[in-house]
PDB file of C-alpha atoms in Angstrom:
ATOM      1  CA  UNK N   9    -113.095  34.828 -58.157  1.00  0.00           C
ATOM      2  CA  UNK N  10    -113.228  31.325 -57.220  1.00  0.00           C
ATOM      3  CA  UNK N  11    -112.222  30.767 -53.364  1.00  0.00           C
ATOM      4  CA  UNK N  12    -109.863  27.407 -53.351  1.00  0.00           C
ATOM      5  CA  UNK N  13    -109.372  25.712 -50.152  1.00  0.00           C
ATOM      6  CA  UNK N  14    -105.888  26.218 -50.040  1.00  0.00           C
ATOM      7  CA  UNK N  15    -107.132  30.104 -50.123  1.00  0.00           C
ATOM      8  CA  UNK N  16    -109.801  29.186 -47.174  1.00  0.00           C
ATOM      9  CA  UNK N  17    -107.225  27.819 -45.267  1.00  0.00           C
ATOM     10  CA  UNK N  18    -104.704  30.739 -45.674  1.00  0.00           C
ATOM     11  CA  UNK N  19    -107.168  33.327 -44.750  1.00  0.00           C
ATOM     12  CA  UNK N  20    -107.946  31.378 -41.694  1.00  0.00           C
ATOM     13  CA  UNK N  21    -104.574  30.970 -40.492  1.00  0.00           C
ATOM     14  CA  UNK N  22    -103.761  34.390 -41.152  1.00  0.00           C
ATOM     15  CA  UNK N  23    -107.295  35.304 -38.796  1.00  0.00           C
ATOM     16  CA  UNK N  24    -105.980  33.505 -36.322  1.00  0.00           C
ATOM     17  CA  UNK N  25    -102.530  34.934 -35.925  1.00  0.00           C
ATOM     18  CA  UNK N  26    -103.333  38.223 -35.964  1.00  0.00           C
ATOM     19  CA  UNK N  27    -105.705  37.333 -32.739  1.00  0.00           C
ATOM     20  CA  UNK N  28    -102.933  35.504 -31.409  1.00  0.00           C
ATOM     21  CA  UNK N  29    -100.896  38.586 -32.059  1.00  0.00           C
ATOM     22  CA  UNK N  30    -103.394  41.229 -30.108  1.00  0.00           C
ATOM     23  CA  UNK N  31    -103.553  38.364 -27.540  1.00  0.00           C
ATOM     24  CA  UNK N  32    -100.083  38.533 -27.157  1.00  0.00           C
ATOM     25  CA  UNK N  33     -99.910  42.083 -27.093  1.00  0.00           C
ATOM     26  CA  UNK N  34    -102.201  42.386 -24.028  1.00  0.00           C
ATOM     27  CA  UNK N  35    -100.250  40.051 -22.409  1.00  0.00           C
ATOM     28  CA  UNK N  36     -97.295  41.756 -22.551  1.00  0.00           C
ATOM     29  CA  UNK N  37     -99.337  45.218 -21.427  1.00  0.00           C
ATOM     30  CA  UNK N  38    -100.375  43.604 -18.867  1.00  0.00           C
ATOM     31  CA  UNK N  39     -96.848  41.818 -17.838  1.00  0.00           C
ATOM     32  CA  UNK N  40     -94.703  45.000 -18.216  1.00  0.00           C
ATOM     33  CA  UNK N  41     -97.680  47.518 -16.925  1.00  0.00           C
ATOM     34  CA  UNK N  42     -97.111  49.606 -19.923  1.00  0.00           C
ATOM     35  CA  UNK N  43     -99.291  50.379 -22.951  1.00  0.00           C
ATOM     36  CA  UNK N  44     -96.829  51.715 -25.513  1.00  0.00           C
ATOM     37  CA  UNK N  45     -93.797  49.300 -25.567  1.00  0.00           C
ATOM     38  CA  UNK N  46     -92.632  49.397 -29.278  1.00  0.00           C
ATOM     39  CA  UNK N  47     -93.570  51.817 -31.976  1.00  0.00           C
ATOM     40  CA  UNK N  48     -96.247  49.504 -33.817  1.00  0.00           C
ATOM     41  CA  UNK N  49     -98.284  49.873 -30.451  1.00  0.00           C
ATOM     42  CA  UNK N  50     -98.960  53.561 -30.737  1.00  0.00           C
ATOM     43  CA  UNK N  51     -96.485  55.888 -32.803  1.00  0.00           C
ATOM     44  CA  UNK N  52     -97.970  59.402 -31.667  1.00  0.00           C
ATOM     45  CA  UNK N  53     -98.027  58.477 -28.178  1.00  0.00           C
ATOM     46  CA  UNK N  54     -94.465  57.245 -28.149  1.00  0.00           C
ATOM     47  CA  UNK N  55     -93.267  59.864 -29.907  1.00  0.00           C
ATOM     48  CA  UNK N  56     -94.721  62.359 -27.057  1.00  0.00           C
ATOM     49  CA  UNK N  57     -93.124  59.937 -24.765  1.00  0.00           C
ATOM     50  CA  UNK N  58     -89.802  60.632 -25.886  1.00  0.00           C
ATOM     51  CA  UNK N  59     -89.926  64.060 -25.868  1.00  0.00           C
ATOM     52  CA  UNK N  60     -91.139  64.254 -22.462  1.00  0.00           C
ATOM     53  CA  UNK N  61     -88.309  61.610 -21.774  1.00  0.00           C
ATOM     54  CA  UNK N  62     -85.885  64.451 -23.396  1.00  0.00           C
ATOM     55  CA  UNK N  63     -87.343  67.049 -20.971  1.00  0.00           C
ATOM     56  CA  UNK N  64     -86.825  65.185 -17.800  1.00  0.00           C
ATOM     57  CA  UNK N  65     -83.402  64.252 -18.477  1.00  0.00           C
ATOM     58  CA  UNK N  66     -82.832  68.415 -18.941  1.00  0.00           C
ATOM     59  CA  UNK N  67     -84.629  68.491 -15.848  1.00  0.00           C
ATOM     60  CA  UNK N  68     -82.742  65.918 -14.094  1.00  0.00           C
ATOM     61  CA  UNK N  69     -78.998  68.498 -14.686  1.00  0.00           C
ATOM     62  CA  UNK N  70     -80.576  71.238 -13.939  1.00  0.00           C
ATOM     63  CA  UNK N  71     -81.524  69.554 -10.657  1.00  0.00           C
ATOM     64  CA  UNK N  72     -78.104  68.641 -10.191  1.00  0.00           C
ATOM     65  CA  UNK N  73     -76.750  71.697 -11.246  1.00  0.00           C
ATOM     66  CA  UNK N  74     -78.946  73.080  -8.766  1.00  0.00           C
ATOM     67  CA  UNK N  75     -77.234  70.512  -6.111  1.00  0.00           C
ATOM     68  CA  UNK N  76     -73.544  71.180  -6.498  1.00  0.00           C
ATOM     69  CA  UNK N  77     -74.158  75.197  -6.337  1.00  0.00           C
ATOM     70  CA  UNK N  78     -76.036  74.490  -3.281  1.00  0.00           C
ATOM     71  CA  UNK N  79     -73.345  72.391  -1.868  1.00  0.00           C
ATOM     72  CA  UNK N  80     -70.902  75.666  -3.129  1.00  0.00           C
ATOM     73  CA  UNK N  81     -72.940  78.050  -1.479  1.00  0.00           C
ATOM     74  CA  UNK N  82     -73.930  76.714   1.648  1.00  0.00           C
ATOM     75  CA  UNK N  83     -69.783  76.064   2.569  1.00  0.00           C
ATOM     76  CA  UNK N  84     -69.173  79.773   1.450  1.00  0.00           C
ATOM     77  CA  UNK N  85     -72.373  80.769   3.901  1.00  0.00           C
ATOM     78  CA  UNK N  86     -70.223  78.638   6.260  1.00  0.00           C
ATOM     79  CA  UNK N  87     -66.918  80.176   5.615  1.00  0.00           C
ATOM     80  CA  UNK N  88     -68.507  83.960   5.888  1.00  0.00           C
ATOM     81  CA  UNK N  89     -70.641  82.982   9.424  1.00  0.00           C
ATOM     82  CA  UNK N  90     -67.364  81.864  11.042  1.00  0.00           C
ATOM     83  CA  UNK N  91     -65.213  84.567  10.103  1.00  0.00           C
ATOM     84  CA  UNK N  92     -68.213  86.989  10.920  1.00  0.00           C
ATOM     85  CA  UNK N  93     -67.972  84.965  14.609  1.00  0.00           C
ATOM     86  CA  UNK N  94     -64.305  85.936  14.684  1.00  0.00           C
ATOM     87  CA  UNK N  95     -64.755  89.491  14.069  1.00  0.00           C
ATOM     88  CA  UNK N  96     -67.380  89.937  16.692  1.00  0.00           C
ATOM     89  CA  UNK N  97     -64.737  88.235  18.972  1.00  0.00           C
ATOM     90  CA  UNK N  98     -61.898  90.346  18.383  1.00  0.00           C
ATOM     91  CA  UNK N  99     -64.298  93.033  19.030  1.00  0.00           C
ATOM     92  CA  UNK N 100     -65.004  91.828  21.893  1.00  0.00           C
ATOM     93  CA  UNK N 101     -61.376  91.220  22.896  1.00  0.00           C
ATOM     94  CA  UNK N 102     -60.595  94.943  22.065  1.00  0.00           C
ATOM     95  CA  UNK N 103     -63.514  96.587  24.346  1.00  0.00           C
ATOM     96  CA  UNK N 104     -61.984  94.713  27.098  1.00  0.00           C
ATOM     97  CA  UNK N 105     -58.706  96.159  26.558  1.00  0.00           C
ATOM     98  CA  UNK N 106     -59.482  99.633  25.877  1.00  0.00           C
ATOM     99  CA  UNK N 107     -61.055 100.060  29.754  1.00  0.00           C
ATOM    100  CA  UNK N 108     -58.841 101.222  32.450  1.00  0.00           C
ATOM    101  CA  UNK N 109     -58.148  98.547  33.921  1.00  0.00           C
ATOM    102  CA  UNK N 110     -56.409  96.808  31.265  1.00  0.00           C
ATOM    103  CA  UNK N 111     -52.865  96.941  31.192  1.00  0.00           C
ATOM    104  CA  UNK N 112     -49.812  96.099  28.404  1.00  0.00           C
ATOM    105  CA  UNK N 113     -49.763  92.735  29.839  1.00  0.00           C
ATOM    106  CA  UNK N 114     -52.990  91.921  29.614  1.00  0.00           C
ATOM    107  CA  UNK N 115     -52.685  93.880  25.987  1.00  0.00           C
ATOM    108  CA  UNK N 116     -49.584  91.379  25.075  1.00  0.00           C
ATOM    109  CA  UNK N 117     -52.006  88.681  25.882  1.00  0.00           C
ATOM    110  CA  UNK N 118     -54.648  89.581  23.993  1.00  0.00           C
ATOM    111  CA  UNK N 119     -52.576  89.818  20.950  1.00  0.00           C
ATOM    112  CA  UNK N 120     -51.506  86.436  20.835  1.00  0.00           C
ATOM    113  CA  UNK N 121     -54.939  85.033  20.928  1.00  0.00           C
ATOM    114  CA  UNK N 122     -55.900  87.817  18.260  1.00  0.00           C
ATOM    115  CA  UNK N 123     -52.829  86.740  16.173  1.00  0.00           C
ATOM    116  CA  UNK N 124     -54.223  83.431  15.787  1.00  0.00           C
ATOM    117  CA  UNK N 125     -57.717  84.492  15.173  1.00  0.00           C
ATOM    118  CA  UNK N 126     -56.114  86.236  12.526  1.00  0.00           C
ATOM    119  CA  UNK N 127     -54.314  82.694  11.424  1.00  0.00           C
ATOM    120  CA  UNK N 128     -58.030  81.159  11.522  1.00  0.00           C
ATOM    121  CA  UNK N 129     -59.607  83.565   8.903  1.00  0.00           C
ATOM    122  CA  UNK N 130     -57.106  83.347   6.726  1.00  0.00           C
ATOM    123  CA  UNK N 131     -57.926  79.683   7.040  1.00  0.00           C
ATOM    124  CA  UNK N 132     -61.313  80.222   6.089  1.00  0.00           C
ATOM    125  CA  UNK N 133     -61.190  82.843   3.441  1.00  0.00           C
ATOM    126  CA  UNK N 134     -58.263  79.421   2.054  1.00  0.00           C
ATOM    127  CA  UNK N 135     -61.414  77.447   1.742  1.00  0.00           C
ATOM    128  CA  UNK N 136     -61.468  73.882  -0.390  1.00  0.00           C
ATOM    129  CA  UNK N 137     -64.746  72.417  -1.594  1.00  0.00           C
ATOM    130  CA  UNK N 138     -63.296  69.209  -2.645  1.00  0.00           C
ATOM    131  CA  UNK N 139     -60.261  69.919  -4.787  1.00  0.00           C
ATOM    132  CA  UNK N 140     -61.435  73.854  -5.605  1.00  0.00           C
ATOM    133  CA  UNK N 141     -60.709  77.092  -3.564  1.00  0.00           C
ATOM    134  CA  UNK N 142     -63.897  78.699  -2.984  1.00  0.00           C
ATOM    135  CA  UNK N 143     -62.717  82.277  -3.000  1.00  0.00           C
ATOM    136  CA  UNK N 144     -60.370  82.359  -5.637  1.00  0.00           C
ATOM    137  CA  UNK N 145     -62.731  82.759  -8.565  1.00  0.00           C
ATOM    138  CA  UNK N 146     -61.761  81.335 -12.126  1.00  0.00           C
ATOM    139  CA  UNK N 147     -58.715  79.970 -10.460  1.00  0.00           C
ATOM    140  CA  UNK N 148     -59.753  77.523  -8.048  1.00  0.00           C
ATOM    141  CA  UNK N 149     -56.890  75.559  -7.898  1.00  0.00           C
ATOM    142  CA  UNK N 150     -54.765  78.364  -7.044  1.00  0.00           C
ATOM    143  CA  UNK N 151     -54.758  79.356  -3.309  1.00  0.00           C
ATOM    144  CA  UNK N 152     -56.488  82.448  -2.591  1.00  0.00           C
ATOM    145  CA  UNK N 153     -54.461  84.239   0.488  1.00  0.00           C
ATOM    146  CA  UNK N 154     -50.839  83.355   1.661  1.00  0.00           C
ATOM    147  CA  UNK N 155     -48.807  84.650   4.481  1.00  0.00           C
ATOM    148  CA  UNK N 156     -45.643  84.732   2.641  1.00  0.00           C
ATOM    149  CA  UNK N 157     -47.159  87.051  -0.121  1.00  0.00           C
ATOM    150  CA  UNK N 158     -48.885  89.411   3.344  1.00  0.00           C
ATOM    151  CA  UNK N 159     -52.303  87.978   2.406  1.00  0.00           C
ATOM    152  CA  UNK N 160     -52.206  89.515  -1.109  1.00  0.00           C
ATOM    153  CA  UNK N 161     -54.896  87.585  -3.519  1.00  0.00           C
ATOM    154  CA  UNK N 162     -53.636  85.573  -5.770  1.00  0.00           C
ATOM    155  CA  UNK N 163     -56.960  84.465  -7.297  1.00  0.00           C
ATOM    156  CA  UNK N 164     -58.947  86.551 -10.048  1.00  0.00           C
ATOM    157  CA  UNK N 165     -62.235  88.453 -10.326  1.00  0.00           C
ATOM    158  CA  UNK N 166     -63.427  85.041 -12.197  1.00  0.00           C
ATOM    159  CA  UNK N 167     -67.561  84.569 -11.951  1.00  0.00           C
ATOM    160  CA  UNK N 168     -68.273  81.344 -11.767  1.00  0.00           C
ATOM    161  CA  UNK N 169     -72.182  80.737 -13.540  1.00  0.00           C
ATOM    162  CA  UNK N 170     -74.164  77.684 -13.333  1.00  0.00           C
ATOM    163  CA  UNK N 171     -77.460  77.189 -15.355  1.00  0.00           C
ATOM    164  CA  UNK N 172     -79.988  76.218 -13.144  1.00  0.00           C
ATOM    165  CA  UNK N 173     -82.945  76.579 -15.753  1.00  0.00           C
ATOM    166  CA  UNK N 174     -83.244  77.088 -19.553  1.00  0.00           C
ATOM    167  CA  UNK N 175     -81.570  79.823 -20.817  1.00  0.00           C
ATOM    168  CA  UNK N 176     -81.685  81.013 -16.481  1.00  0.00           C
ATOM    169  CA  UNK N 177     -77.789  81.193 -14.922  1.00  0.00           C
ATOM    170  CA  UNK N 178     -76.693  81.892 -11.436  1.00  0.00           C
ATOM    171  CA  UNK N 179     -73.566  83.080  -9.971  1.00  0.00           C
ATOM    172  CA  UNK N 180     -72.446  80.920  -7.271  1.00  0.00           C
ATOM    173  CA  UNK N 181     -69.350  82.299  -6.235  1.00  0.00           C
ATOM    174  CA  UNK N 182     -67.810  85.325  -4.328  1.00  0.00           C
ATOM    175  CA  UNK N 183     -64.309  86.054  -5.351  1.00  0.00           C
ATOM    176  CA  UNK N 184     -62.160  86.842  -2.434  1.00  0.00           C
ATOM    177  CA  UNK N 185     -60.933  90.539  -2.919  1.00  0.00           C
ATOM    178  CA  UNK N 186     -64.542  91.380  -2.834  1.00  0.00           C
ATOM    179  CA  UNK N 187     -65.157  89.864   0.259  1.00  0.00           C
ATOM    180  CA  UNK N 188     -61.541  90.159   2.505  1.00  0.00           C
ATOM    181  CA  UNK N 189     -59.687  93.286   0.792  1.00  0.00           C
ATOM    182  CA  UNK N 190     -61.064  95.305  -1.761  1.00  0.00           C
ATOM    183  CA  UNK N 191     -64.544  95.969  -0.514  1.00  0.00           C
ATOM    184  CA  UNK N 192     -65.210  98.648   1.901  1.00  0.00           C
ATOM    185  CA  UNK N 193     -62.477  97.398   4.021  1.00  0.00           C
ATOM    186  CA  UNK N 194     -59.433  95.389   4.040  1.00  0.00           C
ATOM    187  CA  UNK N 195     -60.404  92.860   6.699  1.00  0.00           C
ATOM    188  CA  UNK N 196     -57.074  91.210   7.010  1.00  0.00           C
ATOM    189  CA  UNK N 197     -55.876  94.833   7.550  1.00  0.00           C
ATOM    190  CA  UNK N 198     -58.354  95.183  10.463  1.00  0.00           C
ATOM    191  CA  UNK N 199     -57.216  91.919  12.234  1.00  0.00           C
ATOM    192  CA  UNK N 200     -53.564  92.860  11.421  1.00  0.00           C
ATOM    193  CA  UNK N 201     -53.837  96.526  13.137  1.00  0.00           C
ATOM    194  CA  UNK N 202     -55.520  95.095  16.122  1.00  0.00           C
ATOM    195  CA  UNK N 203     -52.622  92.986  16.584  1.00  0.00           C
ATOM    196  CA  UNK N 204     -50.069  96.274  15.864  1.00  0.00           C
ATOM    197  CA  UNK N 205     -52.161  98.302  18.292  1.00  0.00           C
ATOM    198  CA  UNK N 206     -52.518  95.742  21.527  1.00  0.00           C
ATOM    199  CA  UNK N 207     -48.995  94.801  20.927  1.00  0.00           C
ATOM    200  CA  UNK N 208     -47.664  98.325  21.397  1.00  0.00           C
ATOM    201  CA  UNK N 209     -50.269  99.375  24.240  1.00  0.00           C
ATOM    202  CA  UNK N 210     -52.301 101.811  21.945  1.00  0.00           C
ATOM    203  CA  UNK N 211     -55.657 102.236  23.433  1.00  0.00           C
ATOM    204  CA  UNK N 212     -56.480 105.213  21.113  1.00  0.00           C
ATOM    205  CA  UNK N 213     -55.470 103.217  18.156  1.00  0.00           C
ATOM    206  CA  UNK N 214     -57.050 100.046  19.467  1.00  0.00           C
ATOM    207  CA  UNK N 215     -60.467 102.731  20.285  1.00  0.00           C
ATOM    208  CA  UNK N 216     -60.037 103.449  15.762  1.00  0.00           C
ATOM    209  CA  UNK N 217     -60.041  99.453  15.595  1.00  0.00           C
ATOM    210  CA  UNK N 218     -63.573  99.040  17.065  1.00  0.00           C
ATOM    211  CA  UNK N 219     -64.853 101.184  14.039  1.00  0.00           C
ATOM    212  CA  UNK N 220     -63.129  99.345  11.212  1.00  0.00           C
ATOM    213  CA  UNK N 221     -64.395  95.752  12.947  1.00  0.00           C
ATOM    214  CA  UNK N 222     -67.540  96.750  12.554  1.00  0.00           C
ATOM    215  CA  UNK N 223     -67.138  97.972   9.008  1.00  0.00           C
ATOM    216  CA  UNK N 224     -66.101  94.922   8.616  1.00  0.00           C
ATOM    217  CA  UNK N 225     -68.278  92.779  10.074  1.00  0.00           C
ATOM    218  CA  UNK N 226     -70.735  94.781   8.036  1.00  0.00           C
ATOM    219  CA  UNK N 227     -68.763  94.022   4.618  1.00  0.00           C
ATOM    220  CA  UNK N 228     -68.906  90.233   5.651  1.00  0.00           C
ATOM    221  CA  UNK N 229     -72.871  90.436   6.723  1.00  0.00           C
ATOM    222  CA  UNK N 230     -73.141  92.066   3.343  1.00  0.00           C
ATOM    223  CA  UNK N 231     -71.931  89.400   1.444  1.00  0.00           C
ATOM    224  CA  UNK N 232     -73.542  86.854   3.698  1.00  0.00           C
ATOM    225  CA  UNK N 233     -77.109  88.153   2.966  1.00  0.00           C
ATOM    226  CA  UNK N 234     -76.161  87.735  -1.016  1.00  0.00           C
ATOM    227  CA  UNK N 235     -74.999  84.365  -0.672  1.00  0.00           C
ATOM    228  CA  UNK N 236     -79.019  83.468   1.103  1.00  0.00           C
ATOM    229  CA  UNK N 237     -80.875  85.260  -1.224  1.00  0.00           C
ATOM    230  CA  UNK N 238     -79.079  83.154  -4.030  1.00  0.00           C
ATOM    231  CA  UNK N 239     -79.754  80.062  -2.028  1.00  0.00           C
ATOM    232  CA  UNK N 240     -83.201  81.387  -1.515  1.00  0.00           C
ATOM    233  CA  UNK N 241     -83.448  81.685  -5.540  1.00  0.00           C
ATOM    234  CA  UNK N 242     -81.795  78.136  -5.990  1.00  0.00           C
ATOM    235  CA  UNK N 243     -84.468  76.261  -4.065  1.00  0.00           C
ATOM    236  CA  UNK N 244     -86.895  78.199  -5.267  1.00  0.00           C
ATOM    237  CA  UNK N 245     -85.935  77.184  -8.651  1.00  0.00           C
ATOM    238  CA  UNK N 246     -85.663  73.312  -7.976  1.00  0.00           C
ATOM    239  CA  UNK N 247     -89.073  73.345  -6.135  1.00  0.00           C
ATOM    240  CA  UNK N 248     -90.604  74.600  -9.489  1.00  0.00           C
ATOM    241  CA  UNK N 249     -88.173  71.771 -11.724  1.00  0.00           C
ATOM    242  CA  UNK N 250     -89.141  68.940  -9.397  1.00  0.00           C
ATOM    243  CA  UNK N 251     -92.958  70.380  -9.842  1.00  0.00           C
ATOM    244  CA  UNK N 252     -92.614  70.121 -13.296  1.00  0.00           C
ATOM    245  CA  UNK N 253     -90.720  66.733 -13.595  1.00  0.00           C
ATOM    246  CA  UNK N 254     -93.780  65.326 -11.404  1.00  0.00           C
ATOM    247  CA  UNK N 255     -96.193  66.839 -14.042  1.00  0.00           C
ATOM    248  CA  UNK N 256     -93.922  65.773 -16.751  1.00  0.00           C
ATOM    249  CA  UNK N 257     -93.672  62.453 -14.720  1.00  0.00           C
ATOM    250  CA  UNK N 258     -97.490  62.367 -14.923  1.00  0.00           C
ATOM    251  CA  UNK N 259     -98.246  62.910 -18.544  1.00  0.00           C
ATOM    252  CA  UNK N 260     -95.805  59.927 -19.731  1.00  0.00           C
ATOM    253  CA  UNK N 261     -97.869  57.826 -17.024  1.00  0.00           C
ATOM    254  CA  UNK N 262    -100.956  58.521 -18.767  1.00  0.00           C
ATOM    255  CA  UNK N 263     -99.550  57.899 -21.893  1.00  0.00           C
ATOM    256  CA  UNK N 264     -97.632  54.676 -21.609  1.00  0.00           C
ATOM    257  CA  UNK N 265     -99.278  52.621 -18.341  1.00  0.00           C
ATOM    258  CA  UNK N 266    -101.566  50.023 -18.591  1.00  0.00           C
ATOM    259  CA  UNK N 267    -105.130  50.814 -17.690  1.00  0.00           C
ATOM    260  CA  UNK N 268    -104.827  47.150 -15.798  1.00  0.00           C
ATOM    261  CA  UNK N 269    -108.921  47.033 -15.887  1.00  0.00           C
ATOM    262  CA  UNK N 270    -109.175  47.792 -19.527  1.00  0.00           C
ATOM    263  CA  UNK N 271    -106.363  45.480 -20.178  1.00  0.00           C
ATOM    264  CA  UNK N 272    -107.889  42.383 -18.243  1.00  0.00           C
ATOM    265  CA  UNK N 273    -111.097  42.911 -20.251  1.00  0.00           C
ATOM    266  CA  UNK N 274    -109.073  44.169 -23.461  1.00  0.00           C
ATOM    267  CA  UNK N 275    -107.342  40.059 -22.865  1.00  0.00           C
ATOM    268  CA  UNK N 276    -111.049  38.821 -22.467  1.00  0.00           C
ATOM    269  CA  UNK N 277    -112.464  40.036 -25.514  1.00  0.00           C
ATOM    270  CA  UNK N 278    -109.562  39.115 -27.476  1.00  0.00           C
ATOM    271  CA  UNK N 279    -109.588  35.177 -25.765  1.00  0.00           C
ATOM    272  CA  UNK N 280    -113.115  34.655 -26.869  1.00  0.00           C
ATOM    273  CA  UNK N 281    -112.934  36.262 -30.104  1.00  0.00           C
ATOM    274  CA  UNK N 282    -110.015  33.907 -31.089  1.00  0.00           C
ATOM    275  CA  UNK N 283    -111.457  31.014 -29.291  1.00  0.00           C
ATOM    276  CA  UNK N 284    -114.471  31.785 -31.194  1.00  0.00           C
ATOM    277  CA  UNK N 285    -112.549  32.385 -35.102  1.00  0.00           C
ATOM    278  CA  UNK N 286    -111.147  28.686 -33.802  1.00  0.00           C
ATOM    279  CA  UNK N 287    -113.888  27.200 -33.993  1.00  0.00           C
ATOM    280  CA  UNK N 288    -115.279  28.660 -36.651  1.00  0.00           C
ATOM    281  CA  UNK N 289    -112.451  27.482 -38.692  1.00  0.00           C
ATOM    282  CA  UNK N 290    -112.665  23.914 -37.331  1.00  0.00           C
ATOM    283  CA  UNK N 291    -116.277  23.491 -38.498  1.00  0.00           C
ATOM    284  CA  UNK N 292    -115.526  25.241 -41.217  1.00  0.00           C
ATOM    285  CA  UNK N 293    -112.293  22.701 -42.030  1.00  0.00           C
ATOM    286  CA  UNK N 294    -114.076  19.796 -41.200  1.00  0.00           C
ATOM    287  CA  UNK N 295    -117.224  21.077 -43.965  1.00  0.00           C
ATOM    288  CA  UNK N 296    -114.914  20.416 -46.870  1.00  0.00           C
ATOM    289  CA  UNK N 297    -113.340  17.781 -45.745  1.00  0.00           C
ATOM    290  CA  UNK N 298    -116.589  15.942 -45.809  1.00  0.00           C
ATOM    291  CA  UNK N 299    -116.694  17.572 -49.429  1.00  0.00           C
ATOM    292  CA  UNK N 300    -113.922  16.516 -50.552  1.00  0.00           C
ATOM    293  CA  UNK N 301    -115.004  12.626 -49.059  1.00  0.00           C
ATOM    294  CA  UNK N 302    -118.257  12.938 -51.140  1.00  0.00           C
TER     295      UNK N 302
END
């Protein structure tokens, strides 16, 4: 087939942009710092790119999953510790006034500060994390304990699960008849016979009290050591996600950064090849043009 010059010409122009093209395309590697910017650039590698894009953003809830039962256990923990602290003080309280040389005053005194140590654990077992009652399981916007009701639960037996990892769940709460009232021991019960006992000058009842604290502090210790190991398990857990993610993290690096060395002398190669098809195609022009003058 006969080449025309209009044909020459087209060829030529069509050389040259497609090296202005790859020219381009370096440039813009270079410019954004990544390799794979569009799907014409590399289609396998983006499509591993997305799906690694896809596994970081599960990774990314989980983390926060991981965050906000964190947050829920660590103001339980907090909740438990303190009322554990208030136990061990009543305790306290009660060996003082089961010696001789306490009397029914000093037993009328201690009651009062009892009573309201009794007051301050119901306060904590009433626990808000934001708008939600900790203890008060499914129903968290119900109030767990009230003194008009004589600290009956009003909550439910509710587990609340968060997923943490694929198809890997967590129960982050502890509903509060298993922790105050129908564990072991009724701990409202223990802080509400102390009071009965040093208000009517029983020592031998008081002397039955010191048995039932520490059942009781032993109930809330109980409880406190589940509520650690599931912290234990939750930052275990987000240690290994946020090793993965940098892994993850890692393999879309290598897939979609610019190699900035390759890429500077990727742009060099590409310069002088088109500077070079220029002017070849000039010389080659001008040759018949001086044909077409003969």
């Amino acid at each position: 087939m006969r080449v025309t010059n209009r044909m020459a010409y087209n060829l030529i122009g069509k050389g040259l942009s497609q090296r202005a093209e790859r020219i381009m395309r370096v440039h813009e590697s270079i410019s954004s710092g990544k390799r794979v910017n569009d799907l014409s650039d590399d289609p396998l590698a983006l499509t591993r790119i997305l799906d690694h894009r896809r596994s970081l953003a599960s990774l990314d809830q989980y983390t926060e999953n991981i965050d906000q039962a964190t947050s829920w256990l660590k103001a339980t923990e907090s909740s438990l510790y303190d009322v554990n602290k208030l136990l061990a003080r009543t305790k306290e309280l009660v060996l003082g006034q089961t010696t001789g040389t306490a009397t029914d005053e000093t037993r009328q005194a201690v009651a009062e500060e009892v009573d309201r140590i009794f007051e301050h654990a119901i306060q904590l077992a009433d626990l808000r994390l934001g708008d939600r009652y900790v203890f008060s399981g499914f129903k968290t916007d119900t109030l767990p304990f009230s003194s008009t009701s004589d600290y009956t639960y009003q909550g439910d037996t509710g587990s609340i699960q968060v997923e943490i990892a694929r198809d890997q769940k967590v129960t982050i709460n502890l509903n509060g008849a298993e922790v105050f009232t129908s564990g072991s021991i009724n701990v409202f019960s223990v802080f509400d016979n102390v009071v009965t006992h040093l208000g009517s000058n029983d020592v031998s009842g008081l002397q039955a009290d010191l048995a039932d604290l520490d059942t009781a502090m032993d109930q809330i210790l109980g409880k406190l050591a589940e509520v650690g190991a599931k912290a234990n398990q939750l930052e275990s857990t987000k240690q290994s996600l946020l090793d993965l993610k940098l892994n993850i993290t890692g393999m879309v690096s290598e897939l979609e950064d610019t190699d900035l060395a390759d890429a500077v002398a990727e742009l060099s190669l590409q310069e002088t090849a088109y500077q070079a098809s220029l002017a070849s195609s000039v010389r080659l022009m001008e040759t018949n043009l001086l044909d077409f003058l003969k």
